[in-house]
Short mmCIF file of N, CA, C and O in Angstrom, two decimals:
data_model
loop_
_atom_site.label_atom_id
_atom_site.label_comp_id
_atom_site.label_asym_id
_atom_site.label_seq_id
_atom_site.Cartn_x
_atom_site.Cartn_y
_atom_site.Cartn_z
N UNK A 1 61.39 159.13 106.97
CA UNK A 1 62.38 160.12 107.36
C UNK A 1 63.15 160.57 106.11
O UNK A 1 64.00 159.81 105.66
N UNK A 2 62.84 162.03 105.38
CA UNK A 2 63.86 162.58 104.46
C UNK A 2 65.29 162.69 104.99
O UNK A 2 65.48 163.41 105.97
N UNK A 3 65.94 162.27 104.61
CA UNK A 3 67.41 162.64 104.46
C UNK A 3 68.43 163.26 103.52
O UNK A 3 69.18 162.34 103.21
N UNK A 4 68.75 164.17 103.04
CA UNK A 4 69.80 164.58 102.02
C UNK A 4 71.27 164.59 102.51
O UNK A 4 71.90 165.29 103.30
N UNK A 5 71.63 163.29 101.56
CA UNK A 5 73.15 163.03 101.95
C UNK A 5 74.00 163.82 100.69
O UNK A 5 73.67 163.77 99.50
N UNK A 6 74.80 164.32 101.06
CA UNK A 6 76.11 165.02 100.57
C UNK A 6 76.99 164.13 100.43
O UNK A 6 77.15 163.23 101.26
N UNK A 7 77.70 164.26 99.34
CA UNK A 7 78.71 163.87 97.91
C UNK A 7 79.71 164.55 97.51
O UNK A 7 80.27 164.32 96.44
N UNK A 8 80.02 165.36 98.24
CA UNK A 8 81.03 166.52 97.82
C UNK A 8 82.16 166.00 96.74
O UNK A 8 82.68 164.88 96.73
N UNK A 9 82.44 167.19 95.73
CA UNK A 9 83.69 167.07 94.99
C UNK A 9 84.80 166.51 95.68
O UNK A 9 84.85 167.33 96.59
N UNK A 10 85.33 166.06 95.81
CA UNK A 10 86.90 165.82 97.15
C UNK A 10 87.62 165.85 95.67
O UNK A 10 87.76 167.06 95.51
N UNK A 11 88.02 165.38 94.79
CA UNK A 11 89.07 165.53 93.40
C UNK A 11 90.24 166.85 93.23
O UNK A 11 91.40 166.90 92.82
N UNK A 12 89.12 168.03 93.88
CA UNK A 12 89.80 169.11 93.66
C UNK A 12 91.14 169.29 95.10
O UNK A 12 92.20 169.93 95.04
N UNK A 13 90.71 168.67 96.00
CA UNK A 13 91.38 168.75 97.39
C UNK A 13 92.62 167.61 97.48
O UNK A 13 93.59 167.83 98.20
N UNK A 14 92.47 165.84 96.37
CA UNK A 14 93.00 165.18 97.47
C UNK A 14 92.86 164.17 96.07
O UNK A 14 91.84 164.31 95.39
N UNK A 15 93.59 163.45 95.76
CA UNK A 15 93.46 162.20 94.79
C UNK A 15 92.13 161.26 95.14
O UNK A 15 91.04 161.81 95.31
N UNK A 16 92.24 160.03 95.22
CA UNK A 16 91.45 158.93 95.41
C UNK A 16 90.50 159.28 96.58
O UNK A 16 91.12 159.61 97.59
N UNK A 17 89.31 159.29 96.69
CA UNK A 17 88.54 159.72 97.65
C UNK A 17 87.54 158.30 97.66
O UNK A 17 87.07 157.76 96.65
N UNK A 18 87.35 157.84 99.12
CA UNK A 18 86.35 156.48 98.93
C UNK A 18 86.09 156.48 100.47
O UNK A 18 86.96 156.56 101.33
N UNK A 19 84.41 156.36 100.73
CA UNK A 19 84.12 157.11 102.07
C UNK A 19 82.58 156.35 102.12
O UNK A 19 81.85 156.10 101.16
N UNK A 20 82.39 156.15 103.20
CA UNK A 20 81.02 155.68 103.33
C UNK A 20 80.19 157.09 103.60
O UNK A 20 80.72 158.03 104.18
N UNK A 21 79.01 157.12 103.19
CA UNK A 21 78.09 158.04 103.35
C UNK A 21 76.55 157.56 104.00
O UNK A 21 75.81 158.44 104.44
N UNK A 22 76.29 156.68 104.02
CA UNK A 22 75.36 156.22 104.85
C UNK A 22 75.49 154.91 105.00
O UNK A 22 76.23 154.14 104.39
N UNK A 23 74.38 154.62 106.24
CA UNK A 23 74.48 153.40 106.79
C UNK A 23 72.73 153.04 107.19
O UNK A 23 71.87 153.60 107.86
N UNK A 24 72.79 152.04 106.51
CA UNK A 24 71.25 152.04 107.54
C UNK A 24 71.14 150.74 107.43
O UNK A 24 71.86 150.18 106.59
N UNK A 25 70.09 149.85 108.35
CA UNK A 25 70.64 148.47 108.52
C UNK A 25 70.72 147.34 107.52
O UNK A 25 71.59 146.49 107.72
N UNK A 26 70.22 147.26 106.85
CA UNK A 26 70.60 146.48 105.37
C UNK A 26 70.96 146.45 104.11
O UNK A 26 70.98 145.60 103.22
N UNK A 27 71.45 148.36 104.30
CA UNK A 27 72.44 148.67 103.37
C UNK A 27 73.54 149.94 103.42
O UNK A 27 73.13 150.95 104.00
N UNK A 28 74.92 150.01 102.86
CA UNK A 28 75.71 150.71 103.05
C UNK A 28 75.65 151.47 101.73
O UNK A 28 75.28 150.85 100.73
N UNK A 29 76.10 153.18 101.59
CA UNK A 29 76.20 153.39 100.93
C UNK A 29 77.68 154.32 100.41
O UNK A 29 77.85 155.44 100.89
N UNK A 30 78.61 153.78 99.47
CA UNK A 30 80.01 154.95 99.80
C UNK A 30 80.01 155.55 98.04
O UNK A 30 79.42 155.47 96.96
N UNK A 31 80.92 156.04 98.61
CA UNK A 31 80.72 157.05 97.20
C UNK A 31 82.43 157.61 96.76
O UNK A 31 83.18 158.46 97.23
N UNK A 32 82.53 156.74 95.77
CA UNK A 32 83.86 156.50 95.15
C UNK A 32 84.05 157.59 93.87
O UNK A 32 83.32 157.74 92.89
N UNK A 33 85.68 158.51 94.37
CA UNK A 33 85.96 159.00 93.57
C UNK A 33 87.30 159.21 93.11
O UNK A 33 88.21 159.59 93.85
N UNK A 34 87.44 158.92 91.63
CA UNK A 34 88.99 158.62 91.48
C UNK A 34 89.42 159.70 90.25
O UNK A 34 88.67 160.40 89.56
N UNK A 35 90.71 159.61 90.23
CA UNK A 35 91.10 160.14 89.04
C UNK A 35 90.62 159.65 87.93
O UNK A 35 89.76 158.77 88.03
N UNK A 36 91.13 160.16 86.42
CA UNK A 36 92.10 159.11 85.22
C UNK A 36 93.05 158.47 85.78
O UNK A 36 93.87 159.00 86.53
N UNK A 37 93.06 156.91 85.38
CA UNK A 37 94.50 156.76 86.11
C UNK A 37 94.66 155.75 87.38
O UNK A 37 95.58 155.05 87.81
N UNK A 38 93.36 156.00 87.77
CA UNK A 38 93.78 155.23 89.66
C UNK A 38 92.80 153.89 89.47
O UNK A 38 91.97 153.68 88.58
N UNK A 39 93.11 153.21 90.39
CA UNK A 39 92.74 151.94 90.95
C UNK A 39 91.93 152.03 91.75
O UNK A 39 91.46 153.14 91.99
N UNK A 40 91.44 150.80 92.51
CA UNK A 40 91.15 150.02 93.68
C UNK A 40 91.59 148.83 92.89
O UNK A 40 91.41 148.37 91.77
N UNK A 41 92.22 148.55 93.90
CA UNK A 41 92.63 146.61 93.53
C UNK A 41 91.60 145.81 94.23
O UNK A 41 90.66 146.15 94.96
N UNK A 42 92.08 144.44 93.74
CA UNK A 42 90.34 143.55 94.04
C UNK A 42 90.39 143.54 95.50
O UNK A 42 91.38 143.55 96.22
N UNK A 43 89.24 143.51 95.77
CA UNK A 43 88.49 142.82 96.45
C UNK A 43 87.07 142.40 96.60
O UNK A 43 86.54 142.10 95.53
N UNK A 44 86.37 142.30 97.61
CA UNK A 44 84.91 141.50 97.47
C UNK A 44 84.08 142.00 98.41
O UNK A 44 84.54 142.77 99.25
N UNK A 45 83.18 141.77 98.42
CA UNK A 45 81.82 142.41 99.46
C UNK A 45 81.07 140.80 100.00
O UNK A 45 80.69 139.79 99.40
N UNK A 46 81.10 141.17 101.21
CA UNK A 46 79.78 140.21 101.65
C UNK A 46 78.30 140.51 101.13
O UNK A 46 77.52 139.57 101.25
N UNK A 47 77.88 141.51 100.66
CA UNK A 47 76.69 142.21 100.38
C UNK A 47 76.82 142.05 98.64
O UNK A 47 77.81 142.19 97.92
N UNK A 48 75.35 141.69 98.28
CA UNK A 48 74.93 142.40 96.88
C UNK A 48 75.27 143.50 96.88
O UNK A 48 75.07 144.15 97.90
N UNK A 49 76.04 144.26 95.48
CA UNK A 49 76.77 145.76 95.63
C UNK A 49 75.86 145.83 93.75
O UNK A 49 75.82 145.05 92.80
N UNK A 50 75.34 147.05 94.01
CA UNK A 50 75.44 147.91 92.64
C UNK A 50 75.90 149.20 92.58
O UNK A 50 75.55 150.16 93.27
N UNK A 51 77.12 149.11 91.31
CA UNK A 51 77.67 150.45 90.83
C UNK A 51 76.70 151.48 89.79
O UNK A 51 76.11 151.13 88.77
N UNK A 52 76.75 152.65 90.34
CA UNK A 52 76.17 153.57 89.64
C UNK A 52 77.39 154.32 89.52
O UNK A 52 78.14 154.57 90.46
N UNK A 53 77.57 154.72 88.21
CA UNK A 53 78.75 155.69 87.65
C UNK A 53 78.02 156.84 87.69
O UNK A 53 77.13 156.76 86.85
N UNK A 54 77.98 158.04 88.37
CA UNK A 54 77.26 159.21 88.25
C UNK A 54 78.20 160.22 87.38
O UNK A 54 77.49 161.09 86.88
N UNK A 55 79.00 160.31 87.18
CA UNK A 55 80.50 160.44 86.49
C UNK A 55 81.45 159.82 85.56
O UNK A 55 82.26 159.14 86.19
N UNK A 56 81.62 159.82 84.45
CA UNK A 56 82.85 159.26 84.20
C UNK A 56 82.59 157.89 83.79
O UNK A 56 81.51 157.41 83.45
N UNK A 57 84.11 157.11 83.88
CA UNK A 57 83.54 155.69 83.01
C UNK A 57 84.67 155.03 83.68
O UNK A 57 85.83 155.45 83.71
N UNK A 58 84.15 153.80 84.30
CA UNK A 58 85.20 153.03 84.70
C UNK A 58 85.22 151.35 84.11
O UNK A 58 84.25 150.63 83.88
N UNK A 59 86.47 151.09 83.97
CA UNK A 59 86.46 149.23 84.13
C UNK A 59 86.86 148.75 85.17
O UNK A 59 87.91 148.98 85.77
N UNK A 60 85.70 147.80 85.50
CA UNK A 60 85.79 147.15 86.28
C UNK A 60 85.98 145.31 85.87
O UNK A 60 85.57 144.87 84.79
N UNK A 61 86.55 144.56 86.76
CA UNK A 61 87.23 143.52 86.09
C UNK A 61 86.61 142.66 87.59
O UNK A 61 86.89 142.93 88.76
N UNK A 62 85.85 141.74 87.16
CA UNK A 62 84.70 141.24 87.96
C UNK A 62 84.80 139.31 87.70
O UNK A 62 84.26 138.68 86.80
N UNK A 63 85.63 138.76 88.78
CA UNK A 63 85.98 137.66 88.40
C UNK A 63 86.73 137.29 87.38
O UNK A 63 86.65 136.20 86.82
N UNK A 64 87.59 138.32 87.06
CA UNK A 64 88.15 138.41 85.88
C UNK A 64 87.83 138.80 84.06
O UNK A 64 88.49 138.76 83.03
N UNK A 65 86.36 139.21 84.48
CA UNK A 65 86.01 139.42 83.03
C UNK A 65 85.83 140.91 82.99
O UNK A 65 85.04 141.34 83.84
N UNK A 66 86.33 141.72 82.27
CA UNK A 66 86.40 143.21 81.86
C UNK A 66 84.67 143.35 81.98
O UNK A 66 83.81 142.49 81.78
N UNK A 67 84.53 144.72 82.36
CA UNK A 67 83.11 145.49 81.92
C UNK A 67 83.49 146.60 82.21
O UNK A 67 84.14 146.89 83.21
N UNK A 68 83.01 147.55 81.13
CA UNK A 68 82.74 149.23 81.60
C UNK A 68 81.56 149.52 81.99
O UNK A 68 80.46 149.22 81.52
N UNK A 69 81.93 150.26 83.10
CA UNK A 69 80.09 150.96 83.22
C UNK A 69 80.71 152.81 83.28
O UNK A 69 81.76 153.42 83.49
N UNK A 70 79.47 153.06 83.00
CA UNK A 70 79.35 154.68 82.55
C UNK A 70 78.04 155.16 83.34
O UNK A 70 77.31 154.49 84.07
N UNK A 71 77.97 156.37 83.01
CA UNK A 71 76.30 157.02 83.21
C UNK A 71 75.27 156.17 82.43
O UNK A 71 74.07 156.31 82.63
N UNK A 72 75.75 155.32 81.54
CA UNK A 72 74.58 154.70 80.81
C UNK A 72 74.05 153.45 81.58
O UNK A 72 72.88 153.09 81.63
N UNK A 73 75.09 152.84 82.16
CA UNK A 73 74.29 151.65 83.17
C UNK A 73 74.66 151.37 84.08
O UNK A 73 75.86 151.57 84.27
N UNK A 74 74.02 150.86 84.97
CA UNK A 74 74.51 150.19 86.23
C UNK A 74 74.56 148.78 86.61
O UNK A 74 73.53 148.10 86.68
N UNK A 75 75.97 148.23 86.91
CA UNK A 75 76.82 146.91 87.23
C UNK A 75 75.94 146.32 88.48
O UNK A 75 75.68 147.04 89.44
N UNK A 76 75.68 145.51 88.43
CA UNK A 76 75.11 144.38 89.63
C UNK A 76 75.83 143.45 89.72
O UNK A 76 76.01 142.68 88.77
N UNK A 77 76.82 143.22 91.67
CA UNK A 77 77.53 142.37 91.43
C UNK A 77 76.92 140.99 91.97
O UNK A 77 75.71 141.19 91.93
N UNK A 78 77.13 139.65 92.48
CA UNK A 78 76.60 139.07 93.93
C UNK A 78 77.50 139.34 94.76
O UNK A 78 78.53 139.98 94.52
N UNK A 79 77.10 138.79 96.00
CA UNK A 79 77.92 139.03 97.45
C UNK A 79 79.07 137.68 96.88
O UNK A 79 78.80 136.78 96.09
N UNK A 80 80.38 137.95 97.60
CA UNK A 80 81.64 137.30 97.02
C UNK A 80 81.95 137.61 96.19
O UNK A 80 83.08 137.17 96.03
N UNK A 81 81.53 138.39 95.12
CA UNK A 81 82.13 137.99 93.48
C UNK A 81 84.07 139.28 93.82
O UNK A 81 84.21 140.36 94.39
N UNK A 82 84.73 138.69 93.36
CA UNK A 82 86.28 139.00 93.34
C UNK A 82 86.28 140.63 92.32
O UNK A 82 86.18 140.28 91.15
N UNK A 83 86.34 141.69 92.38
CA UNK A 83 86.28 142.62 91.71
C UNK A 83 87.62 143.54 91.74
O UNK A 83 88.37 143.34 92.70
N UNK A 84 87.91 144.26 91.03
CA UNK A 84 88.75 145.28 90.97
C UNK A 84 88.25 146.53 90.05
O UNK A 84 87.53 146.21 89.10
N UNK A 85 88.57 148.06 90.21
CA UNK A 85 88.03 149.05 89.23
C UNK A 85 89.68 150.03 88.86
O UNK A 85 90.71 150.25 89.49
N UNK A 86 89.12 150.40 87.45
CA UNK A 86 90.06 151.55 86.84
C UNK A 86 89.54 152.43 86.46
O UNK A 86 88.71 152.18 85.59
N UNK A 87 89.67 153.61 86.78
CA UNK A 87 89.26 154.78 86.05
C UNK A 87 89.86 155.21 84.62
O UNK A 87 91.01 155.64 84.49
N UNK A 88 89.06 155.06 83.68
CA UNK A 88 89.44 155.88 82.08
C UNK A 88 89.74 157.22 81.99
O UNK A 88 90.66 157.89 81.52
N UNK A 89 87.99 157.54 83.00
CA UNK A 89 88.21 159.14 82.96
C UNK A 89 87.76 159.44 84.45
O UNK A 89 86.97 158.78 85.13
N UNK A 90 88.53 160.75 84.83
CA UNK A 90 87.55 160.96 86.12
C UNK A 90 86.52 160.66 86.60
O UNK A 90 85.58 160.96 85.86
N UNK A 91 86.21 160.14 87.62
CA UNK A 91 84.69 159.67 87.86
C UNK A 91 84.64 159.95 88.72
O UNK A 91 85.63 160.51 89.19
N UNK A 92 82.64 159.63 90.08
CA UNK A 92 82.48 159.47 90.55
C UNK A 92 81.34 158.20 90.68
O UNK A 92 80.53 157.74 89.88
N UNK A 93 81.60 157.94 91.76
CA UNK A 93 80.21 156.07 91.94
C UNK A 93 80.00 156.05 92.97
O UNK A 93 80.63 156.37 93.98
N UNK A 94 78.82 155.56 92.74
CA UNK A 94 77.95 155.43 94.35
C UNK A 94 77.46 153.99 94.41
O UNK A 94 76.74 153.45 93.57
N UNK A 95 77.96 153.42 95.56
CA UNK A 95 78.23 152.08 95.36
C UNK A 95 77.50 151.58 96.19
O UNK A 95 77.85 151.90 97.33
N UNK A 96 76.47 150.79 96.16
CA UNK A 96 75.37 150.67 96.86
C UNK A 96 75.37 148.74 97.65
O UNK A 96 75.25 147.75 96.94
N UNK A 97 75.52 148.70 99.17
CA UNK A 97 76.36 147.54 99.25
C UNK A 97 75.05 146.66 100.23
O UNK A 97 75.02 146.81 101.45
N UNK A 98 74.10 145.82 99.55
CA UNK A 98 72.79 145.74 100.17
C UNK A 98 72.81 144.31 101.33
O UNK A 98 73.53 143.38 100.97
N UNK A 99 72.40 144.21 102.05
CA UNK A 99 72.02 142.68 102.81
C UNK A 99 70.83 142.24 101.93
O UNK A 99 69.79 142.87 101.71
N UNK A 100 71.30 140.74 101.36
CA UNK A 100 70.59 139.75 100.24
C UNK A 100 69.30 139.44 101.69
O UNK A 100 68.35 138.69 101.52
#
């Protein structure tokens, strides 16, 4: 089954934008978009999560140890691990939240 899911800009409408965009049964997918400037404070996933930065560059602080990810790579977390993100520069991420 093709599907084309939509991602829309929201930045121009509304600050912090963070939204699930699909669902299918062993994985979620949302699509995070923040200023310069903004947060998510920690929390954790029951699910293996990988960040794709399609946008922009964020740190993320992952059990406490700093990492940036950018368009150049993508973050793999495990299920539990304690996380929090900052935006440097505008971004967007598509945050991919899998059943192990």
């Amino acid at each position: 089954m093709l599907k084309l899911i939509e991602t829309l800009r929201k930045l121009d409408s509304k600050a912090k934008s963070v939204e699930q965009v699909c669902a299918i049964p062993n994985a979620n997918v949302l699509n995070i978009q923040l200023r310069a400037g903004e947060e998510v404070s920690e929390h954790d996933s029951d699910r293996e999560v990988l960040i794709i930065v399609r946008k922009g560059k964020v740190r993320f602080t992952v059990e406490g140890t700093p990492v940036t990810v950018s368009e150049e790579n993508i973050l793999q977390m495990a299920p539990n691990e304690k996380h929090s993100l900052f935006a440097e520069t505008d971004s967007d991420i598509c945050v991919l939240q899998i059943t192990p």
